[in-house]
Each structure stands twice: as C-alpha cells, then as structure tokens.
CSV table of C-alpha atoms in Angstrom, one decimal:
chain,number,residue,atom,x,y,z
A,1,MET,CA,0.0,0.0,0.0
A,2,GLY,CA,2.8,2.4,0.8
A,3,PHE,CA,4.4,1.8,-2.6
A,4,SER,CA,1.1,2.5,-4.3
A,5,ILE,CA,0.7,5.7,-2.3
A,6,GLY,CA,4.3,6.8,-3.1
A,7,ARG,CA,3.9,6.1,-6.8
A,8,ARG,CA,0.5,7.8,-7.0
A,9,PHE,CA,1.6,11.0,-5.2
A,10,SER,CA,5.3,11.0,-6.2
A,11,ASN,CA,5.2,14.6,-7.5
A,12,GLU,CA,3.6,15.9,-4.3
A,13,ILE,CA,6.1,14.0,-2.1
A,14,ARG,CA,9.1,15.1,-4.1
A,15,SER,CA,8.0,18.7,-4.1
A,16,ARG,CA,7.3,18.7,-0.3
A,17,LEU,CA,10.6,17.2,0.6
A,18,SER,CA,12.5,19.7,-1.6
A,19,ARG,CA,10.7,22.7,0.0
A,20,ASP,CA,10.6,21.5,3.6
A,21,LEU,CA,13.0,23.8,5.3
A,22,ILE,CA,12.9,21.9,8.6
A,23,LEU,CA,14.0,18.8,6.7
A,24,GLN,CA,16.6,20.5,4.6
A,25,ASN,CA,18.1,22.9,7.3
A,26,GLN,CA,17.7,20.9,10.5
A,27,LEU,CA,16.8,17.3,10.2
A,28,LEU,CA,19.1,16.2,7.4
A,29,PRO,CA,22.2,18.0,8.7
A,30,PHE,CA,21.6,16.5,12.1
A,31,ALA,CA,21.2,13.0,10.6
A,32,GLN,CA,24.7,13.3,9.1
A,33,THR,CA,26.3,13.6,12.6
A,34,LEU,CA,27.5,10.8,14.8
A,35,GLU,CA,25.5,12.3,17.7
A,36,SER,CA,22.2,11.6,15.9
A,37,GLN,CA,22.8,7.9,15.2
A,38,PRO,CA,21.7,6.3,18.5
A,39,LEU,CA,18.5,8.4,18.5
A,40,ILE,CA,17.6,7.6,14.9
A,41,ARG,CA,18.5,3.9,15.3
A,42,SER,CA,16.4,3.5,18.4
A,43,LEU,CA,13.4,5.2,16.7
A,44,ILE,CA,13.7,2.9,13.7
A,45,ASP,CA,14.2,-0.2,15.8
A,46,ASN,CA,11.4,0.4,18.3
A,47,ASN,CA,8.8,1.6,15.8
A,48,ARG,CA,9.6,-1.2,13.3
A,49,LYS,CA,9.3,-3.8,16.1
A,50,LYS,CA,6.0,-2.5,17.4
A,51,PHE,CA,4.4,-1.7,14.0
A,52,PRO,CA,6.2,-3.8,11.3
A,53,ARG,CA,3.4,-3.4,8.8
A,54,TYR,CA,3.3,0.4,9.1
A,55,TRP,CA,7.0,0.4,8.9
A,56,ASP,CA,6.8,-1.4,5.6
A,57,GLU,CA,4.3,1.2,4.4
A,58,LEU,CA,6.7,4.0,5.3
A,59,ILE,CA,9.5,2.3,3.3
A,60,GLY,CA,7.2,1.5,0.5
A,61,THR,CA,6.1,5.2,0.3
A,62,ALA,CA,9.8,6.2,-0.2
A,63,GLU,CA,10.5,3.5,-2.7
A,64,GLY,CA,7.2,4.2,-4.7
A,65,SER,CA,8.0,7.9,-4.9
A,66,GLY,CA,11.7,7.5,-5.7
A,67,VAL,CA,12.9,9.6,-2.8
A,68,PRO,CA,15.6,8.8,-0.2
A,69,VAL,CA,14.3,6.5,2.6
A,70,LEU,CA,16.1,8.7,5.1
A,71,ASP,CA,14.1,11.8,4.1
A,72,VAL,CA,10.8,9.9,4.6
A,73,ILE,CA,12.0,8.5,8.0
A,74,LEU,CA,13.0,12.0,9.2
A,75,ILE,CA,9.7,13.8,8.3
A,76,ASN,CA,7.7,11.0,9.9
A,77,PHE,CA,9.8,11.4,13.1
A,78,ARG,CA,10.3,15.1,13.1
A,79,LYS,CA,8.5,15.7,16.4
A,80,GLU,CA,10.6,12.9,18.0
A,81,ILE,CA,13.9,14.2,16.7
A,82,LEU,CA,13.7,18.0,16.8
A,83,PRO,CA,13.9,18.3,20.6
A,84,PHE,CA,17.3,16.6,20.6
A,85,LEU,CA,19.0,18.8,18.0
A,86,PRO,CA,21.9,20.9,19.3
A,87,LYS,CA,20.8,24.3,20.4
A,88,THR,CA,21.9,26.7,17.7
A,89,GLU,CA,20.3,29.8,16.2
A,90,THR,CA,18.9,27.8,13.3
A,91,ASN,CA,17.6,25.0,15.5
A,92,SER,CA,16.1,27.2,18.2
A,93,LYS,CA,13.1,28.0,16.0
A,94,VAL,CA,10.0,26.2,17.2
A,95,ASP,CA,8.5,23.7,14.9
A,96,THR,CA,4.9,24.9,14.4
A,97,SER,CA,4.2,22.6,11.4
A,98,ASP,CA,0.9,21.3,12.6
A,99,ASP,CA,-0.9,23.6,15.0
A,100,CYS,CA,-4.6,22.9,14.9
A,101,SER,CA,-7.9,24.1,16.5
A,102,ASP,CA,-10.9,22.0,17.4
A,103,VAL,CA,-14.3,22.8,18.8
A,104,LEU,CA,-16.4,19.8,20.0
A,105,VAL,CA,-19.9,19.3,21.5
A,106,VAL,CA,-22.3,16.4,22.2
A,107,SER,CA,-25.7,17.9,23.3
A,108,ASP,CA,-29.3,17.0,22.9
A,109,SER,CA,-29.5,19.2,19.8
A,110,MET,CA,-26.2,18.4,18.1
A,111,ALA,CA,-23.1,16.3,18.1
A,112,ILE,CA,-20.3,18.0,16.2
A,113,ALA,CA,-16.5,17.9,15.9
A,114,ALA,CA,-15.1,20.8,13.8
A,115,HIS,CA,-11.3,20.9,13.1
A,116,ASN,CA,-9.0,23.4,11.5
A,117,GLU,CA,-6.0,21.6,9.9
A,118,ASP,CA,-3.2,24.2,10.4
A,119,ALA,CA,0.3,23.6,9.0
A,120,ASN,CA,3.4,25.4,7.9
A,121,VAL,CA,2.8,27.2,4.6
A,122,ALA,CA,5.3,24.8,2.9
A,123,LEU,CA,2.6,22.1,3.1
A,124,VAL,CA,0.1,24.1,1.0
A,125,GLY,CA,-0.4,21.9,-2.1
A,126,HIS,CA,1.4,19.0,-0.4
A,127,THR,CA,-1.5,17.0,1.1
A,128,TYR,CA,-3.8,14.3,-0.3
A,129,LEU,CA,-6.6,12.0,0.7
A,130,ILE,CA,-6.0,8.3,1.1
A,131,ARG,CA,-8.9,6.0,0.8
A,132,ALA,CA,-7.7,2.5,1.5
A,133,THR,CA,-9.2,-1.0,1.8
A,134,LEU,CA,-7.2,-3.5,3.8
A,135,SER,CA,-7.0,-7.2,3.2
A,136,ASN,CA,-9.5,-7.9,6.0
A,137,GLY,CA,-12.1,-5.8,4.2
A,138,GLN,CA,-11.9,-2.8,6.5
A,139,SER,CA,-11.5,0.6,4.9
A,140,PHE,CA,-10.4,4.0,6.1
A,141,VAL,CA,-10.0,7.6,4.8
A,142,GLY,CA,-7.1,9.7,6.0
A,143,TYR,CA,-6.1,13.3,5.2
A,144,THR,CA,-2.3,12.9,4.7
A,145,TYR,CA,0.8,15.1,4.5
A,146,ALA,CA,2.9,14.2,1.5
A,147,GLY,CA,5.4,11.5,2.4
A,148,GLU,CA,3.9,10.8,5.9
A,149,LEU,CA,1.9,7.9,7.1
A,150,PRO,CA,-1.9,8.4,7.0
A,151,SER,CA,-2.9,10.3,9.0
A,152,CYS,CA,-1.2,12.9,11.2
A,153,ALA,CA,-4.3,15.2,10.6
A,154,PHE,CA,-7.7,13.5,10.7
A,155,GLY,CA,-9.4,10.4,9.4
A,156,PHE,CA,-12.2,7.8,9.9
A,157,ASN,CA,-12.9,4.1,9.2
A,158,THR,CA,-15.7,1.7,8.4
A,159,HIS,CA,-16.2,1.0,12.1
A,160,GLY,CA,-17.5,4.5,12.6
A,161,LEU,CA,-14.4,5.6,14.5
A,162,ALA,CA,-13.1,9.0,13.5
A,163,PHE,CA,-10.4,11.2,15.0
A,164,THR,CA,-8.8,14.7,14.7
A,165,LEU,CA,-5.4,15.6,16.3
A,166,ASN,CA,-3.8,18.6,18.1
A,167,SER,CA,-0.1,18.9,18.8
A,168,VAL,CA,0.9,19.8,22.3
A,169,PRO,CA,4.2,21.3,23.5
A,170,PRO,CA,5.7,19.2,26.4
A,171,SER,CA,8.9,20.6,27.8
A,172,GLU,CA,12.2,19.0,27.0
A,173,GLY,CA,12.3,17.0,30.2
A,174,GLU,CA,8.9,15.4,29.3
A,175,ILE,CA,10.2,13.8,26.1
A,176,VAL,CA,11.6,10.3,26.0
A,177,ALA,CA,14.2,9.6,23.3
A,178,GLY,CA,13.5,6.7,20.9
A,179,GLY,CA,9.9,6.1,21.8
A,180,ILE,CA,7.0,5.4,19.5
A,181,GLY,CA,6.3,8.1,17.0
A,182,ARG,CA,3.0,10.0,16.8
A,183,ASN,CA,2.6,9.2,13.1
A,184,PHE,CA,2.7,5.4,13.9
A,185,ILE,CA,0.0,5.8,16.6
A,186,SER,CA,-2.4,7.8,14.5
A,187,ARG,CA,-1.8,5.3,11.6
A,188,ASP,CA,-2.8,2.5,14.1
A,189,LEU,CA,-6.0,4.4,15.1
A,190,LEU,CA,-7.2,4.1,11.5
A,191,GLU,CA,-7.6,0.4,12.2
A,192,ALA,CA,-9.3,0.6,15.6
A,193,ASN,CA,-12.7,-1.2,15.6
A,194,SER,CA,-14.2,1.0,18.3
A,195,ILE,CA,-13.6,4.0,20.5
A,196,ASP,CA,-12.6,1.7,23.3
A,197,ASP,CA,-10.2,-0.1,21.0
A,198,ALA,CA,-8.7,3.3,20.0
A,199,LEU,CA,-8.2,4.1,23.7
A,200,LYS,CA,-6.4,0.8,24.3
A,201,ARG,CA,-4.1,1.5,21.4
A,202,ILE,CA,-3.3,4.9,22.7
A,203,HIS,CA,-2.7,3.6,26.3
A,204,ALA,CA,-0.3,0.9,24.9
A,205,SER,CA,1.6,3.3,22.6
A,206,GLU,CA,4.7,4.2,24.8
A,207,VAL,CA,5.0,7.6,23.1
A,208,SER,CA,8.2,9.6,22.8
A,209,VAL,CA,6.3,13.0,22.5
A,210,GLY,CA,2.8,13.7,23.8
A,211,HIS,CA,-0.2,14.5,21.7
A,212,SER,CA,-3.9,15.3,21.9
A,213,TYR,CA,-6.5,13.0,20.3
A,214,ASN,CA,-10.1,13.7,19.7
A,215,LEU,CA,-11.7,10.3,19.4
A,216,ILE,CA,-15.2,10.3,17.8
A,217,ASP,CA,-17.7,7.4,17.7
A,218,THR,CA,-20.0,8.5,14.9
A,219,ARG,CA,-22.5,5.7,15.8
A,220,SER,CA,-23.0,6.2,19.5
A,221,ARG,CA,-22.7,10.0,19.7
A,222,LYS,CA,-19.6,10.0,21.8
A,223,ILE,CA,-16.5,12.2,21.7
A,224,LEU,CA,-13.4,11.9,23.9
A,225,ASN,CA,-10.5,14.3,24.2
A,226,VAL,CA,-7.4,12.2,25.1
A,227,GLU,CA,-4.2,14.0,26.1
A,228,THR,CA,-1.0,11.9,26.3
A,229,ALA,CA,2.6,12.3,27.4
A,230,SER,CA,5.6,10.0,27.6
A,231,ARG,CA,5.9,7.4,30.3
A,232,ASN,CA,2.4,6.2,29.7
A,233,ARG,CA,0.5,9.2,31.0
A,234,VAL,CA,-3.0,9.6,29.6
A,235,SER,CA,-5.9,11.8,30.6
A,236,VAL,CA,-9.4,11.3,29.1
A,237,CYS,CA,-12.1,14.0,29.1
A,238,GLU,CA,-15.6,13.1,27.6
A,239,VAL,CA,-17.1,16.0,25.7
A,240,ARG,CA,-20.7,16.7,26.6
A,241,GLY,CA,-23.2,19.6,26.3
A,242,THR,CA,-20.7,22.4,27.0
A,243,PRO,CA,-18.7,23.2,23.8
A,244,PHE,CA,-15.1,22.2,24.2
A,245,PHE,CA,-12.3,24.1,22.4
A,246,HIS,CA,-8.8,22.6,22.1
A,247,ALA,CA,-5.8,24.4,20.5
A,248,ASN,CA,-2.2,23.3,21.2
A,249,MET,CA,-1.8,23.4,24.9
A,250,TYR,CA,-2.5,20.6,27.5
A,251,LEU,CA,-5.8,21.4,29.2
A,252,HIS,CA,-6.3,18.5,31.7
A,253,LEU,CA,-3.2,16.3,31.7
A,254,GLN,CA,-0.8,17.7,34.2
A,255,VAL,CA,2.4,18.0,32.2
A,256,GLU,CA,5.2,20.6,32.2
A,257,GLN,CA,4.8,22.4,28.9
A,258,VAL,CA,6.2,25.1,26.8
A,259,GLN,CA,4.1,28.3,26.7
A,260,ASP,CA,2.6,28.8,23.3
A,261,ASP,CA,1.2,32.4,22.9
A,262,ASN,CA,-0.5,31.5,19.6
A,263,SER,CA,-2.4,28.6,21.2
A,264,THR,CA,-3.3,30.6,24.3
A,265,SER,CA,-4.6,33.5,22.2
A,266,ARG,CA,-6.8,31.2,20.2
A,267,GLN,CA,-8.1,29.5,23.4
A,268,GLU,CA,-9.0,32.8,24.9
A,269,ARG,CA,-10.7,34.1,21.8
A,270,ALA,CA,-12.8,30.9,21.5
A,271,THR,CA,-14.2,31.4,25.0
A,272,VAL,CA,-16.0,34.7,24.0
A,273,LEU,CA,-17.4,33.5,20.6
A,274,PRO,CA,-20.8,32.0,20.3
A,275,LYS,CA,-21.0,28.2,20.0
A,276,GLY,CA,-24.7,27.4,19.9
A,277,THR,CA,-25.0,26.1,16.4
A,278,LYS,CA,-23.1,24.3,13.6
A,279,ASP,CA,-22.7,27.7,11.8
A,280,ASP,CA,-21.3,29.2,15.0
A,281,PHE,CA,-18.7,26.5,15.1
A,282,LEU,CA,-17.7,27.2,11.5
A,283,SER,CA,-17.7,30.9,12.2
A,284,LEU,CA,-15.4,30.4,15.2
A,285,LEU,CA,-12.9,28.4,13.2
A,286,GLY,CA,-13.0,31.1,10.5
A,287,ASP,CA,-12.4,33.9,13.0
A,288,MET,CA,-9.5,36.3,12.1
A,289,ASP,CA,-10.2,39.0,14.7
A,290,ASP,CA,-6.8,38.7,16.3
A,291,LYS,CA,-4.4,39.8,13.6
A,292,ARG,CA,-1.3,38.3,15.2
A,293,TYR,CA,-2.8,35.0,16.3
A,294,PRO,CA,-6.0,34.4,14.3
A,295,ILE,CA,-7.9,31.1,14.6
A,296,TYR,CA,-8.1,30.9,10.9
A,297,MET,CA,-4.6,31.3,9.5
A,298,THR,CA,-3.4,32.6,6.2
A,299,GLY,CA,0.3,32.9,6.6
A,300,PRO,CA,3.1,34.1,6.6
A,301,THR,CA,4.2,31.0,8.6
A,302,LEU,CA,1.1,29.0,9.4
A,303,TYR,CA,-1.8,28.3,7.1
A,304,THR,CA,-5.2,26.6,7.6
A,305,LEU,CA,-5.1,23.9,4.9
A,306,CYS,CA,-8.8,22.9,5.3
A,307,THR,CA,-11.5,22.5,7.9
A,308,ALA,CA,-13.1,19.1,8.7
A,309,LEU,CA,-16.7,19.0,10.0
A,310,ILE,CA,-17.8,15.7,11.5
A,311,ASP,CA,-21.6,15.6,12.2
A,312,LEU,CA,-22.3,12.6,14.3
A,313,ASP,CA,-26.1,12.8,13.7
A,314,ASP,CA,-25.9,13.2,9.9
A,315,GLN,CA,-23.0,10.7,10.0
A,316,THR,CA,-20.9,12.8,7.6
A,317,LEU,CA,-17.4,14.2,7.4
A,318,THR,CA,-17.3,17.3,5.3
A,319,ILE,CA,-14.0,18.9,4.1
A,320,ILE,CA,-14.2,22.7,3.6
A,321,GLU,CA,-11.5,24.6,1.7
A,322,GLY,CA,-11.0,28.3,2.4
A,323,ASN,CA,-12.5,30.1,5.4
A,324,PRO,CA,-15.1,27.8,6.8
A,325,LYS,CA,-17.4,30.8,7.4
A,326,ASN,CA,-18.0,30.7,3.6
A,327,GLY,CA,-18.7,27.0,3.5
A,328,LYS,CA,-16.9,26.1,0.3
A,329,VAL,CA,-17.4,22.3,0.5
A,330,SER,CA,-14.8,20.1,-1.3
A,331,TYR,CA,-15.9,16.6,-0.2
A,332,VAL,CA,-18.6,15.0,1.8
A,333,PHE,CA,-18.0,11.5,3.1
A,334,SER,CA,-20.6,9.2,4.6
A,335,THR,CA,-19.3,7.7,7.9
A,336,SER,CA,-22.3,5.3,8.1
A,337,GLU,CA,-21.6,3.0,5.1
A,338,ARG,CA,-19.0,0.4,4.8
A,339,GLU,CA,-17.9,1.7,1.4
A,340,LEU,CA,-17.0,5.2,2.6
A,341,ASN,CA,-19.0,6.9,-0.1
A,342,THR,CA,-18.1,10.4,-1.0
A,343,SER,CA,-19.6,13.2,-3.1
A,344,PRO,CA,-17.6,16.3,-4.3
C-alpha cells in the first residue's frame, strides 16, 4: 500500500521534501552527525518492532515515490527528533508545522466535531486524501501530509471511528528519546474497531512525545479528548453539552509544557465567541479578529489547509477549503456506510 501511495503521489512527495526547510536545514544536517545515530537507530528499531506493517508502508512510500528513505523517515519522526537537536540559532526556531484548532460538543440538539488543519505554509499543495481498503475488508480515509503515514491530521474508518489531532508542547524533560512516533500511533488508530479499542491502542503506545487526540464514535454519539505524554501518561475527558475548544496546549493532563502564545490566544478568543449552532462552530474556526494569532490562519508562517466538520447525527465528514465561514465544500464522506462513499 505504501508503494502505491508513493507512486501515485510522487510529485507531491518530491515537491514537499525539496521545499521543507525543517527537513533541509535541520533534520538532514543532524542526521549526518555521529551524535544523531543512537536516537535515529532507536526510533527505527522500536517503531519497526511494534508496528512492522506500518514500517513497511513507510519504506514503500519512499520507494514508490523514488525519494531517499532517510528523508521519509525524518519527516515522519520530526517531532521525536527536533527536541534533541543541538541548540543553535537555526535549530532554536519552534516547529509549528501542525498547530490545529478543534471545537467539539455532544448535546441533545447536536453532536459535532469541527477541526482546522493548520500547518506550515510549505505544506500548501502537499497533502492528499488516502482511501484504503485492507486485506480484512476494513476501509479508512485519511487526510495525509505528503510522504507521511496516514494520518497525522484527521481520518475515519468503516467501524464508525473518526479522529482529529492537536499537537501539544511538552517541555524537553517530558520527552523520551527513541519512543514510539506519533505518526505510527495515528496510523494505528485508523484500524481501531471501536472508540474503546482506540483508547487501548493509545494507552499501549509508549510515546516519545505527547499528543492530543479527539476520538469520535460516529454511531454512539460519543467524543473523547485524550491527552497523552511520555511514560504512559494519559488523561481522558468526555465531551458533553458544554462546547469544548482545544488548540495546542494541554488542558487537563498535568504536564510541564512550553508556553505557546499562539495557542493561548486562540483558546482565549474561542471562549468569547458564540458556540450554539453548527454555523457558530464554523464561524469560530473562521475567526480572524486577532491579527497576530487568528484562529483561521493565512500565513506568513502558518496556514489553515482545510476544515473538517464531522456531524455525528448526519454521519458525515465534510471537508471545507477556504475560510469555513464561507462554506466552500470540497468533499462530503458518509461515515455510516462500509464503502465510505463520497460526493464532491
């Protein structure tokens, strides 16, 4: 499957790798040093041992697209490697490649998960949708960054399990070298057969760097926000009738974290915006009132690639391009059918 993905999207993968400044200016130079070898080797060994099939997909993606395997390894482990780079002026810049915003609710009148997929502007034009059917008949859809495992963004499968993701900024002391990569965990979630199974997979993940997962059971009207950190720390918060906004800071897991002014600003702005209807959620995610740290981002560094709207009652996942206030729908997927039907 990885080889097929690499061959199909070789142009996007090649273009992304050539323009990814974090890869070119930080990860690749570090990978050429003796200092990097124990870290990279432990990441490879541990992730290949725990997830051999996903490791094969990663290698297949590189081979199918004709790019160096090392490049694909590095972009898939960027969050697990960057904290260990030597502190220099170049490496001191924070990696804000996948900041995101979510607003979630499960009330009597609606059950909604709305998600802005925010990334470095270098990823504009370097994403694609994977719709895959596995040998056991299970299918999934994942919004995927070029060259990375599906999906470090959002996805869903034929068991009615969907998820969106938010990065979180643990401090350096909270990161364990050589643990399991976040991209491998989210790839594993695409094969979970229930929300409880997804939770078990997260609990067993032995992460290197923490993450925030919004787990969505589209069939039982249930949404969980799951915050994780290294050393098997997990906190679960069930979303109910009070709208829940999550940017890129830990909210309920007690972890020492790096202060993120961008995330804090979005969090504070969201508290004062109306959240009573589906349109309110889309308007919130399209808010640009704060010129320095808007919720909807248009550069120069961060860019909102798209907005995903998961309606648990309609059992649909809608992808919106452009400001979600304007509702320019690109795709609508049914999450209730085994064939994962879509309409443009």
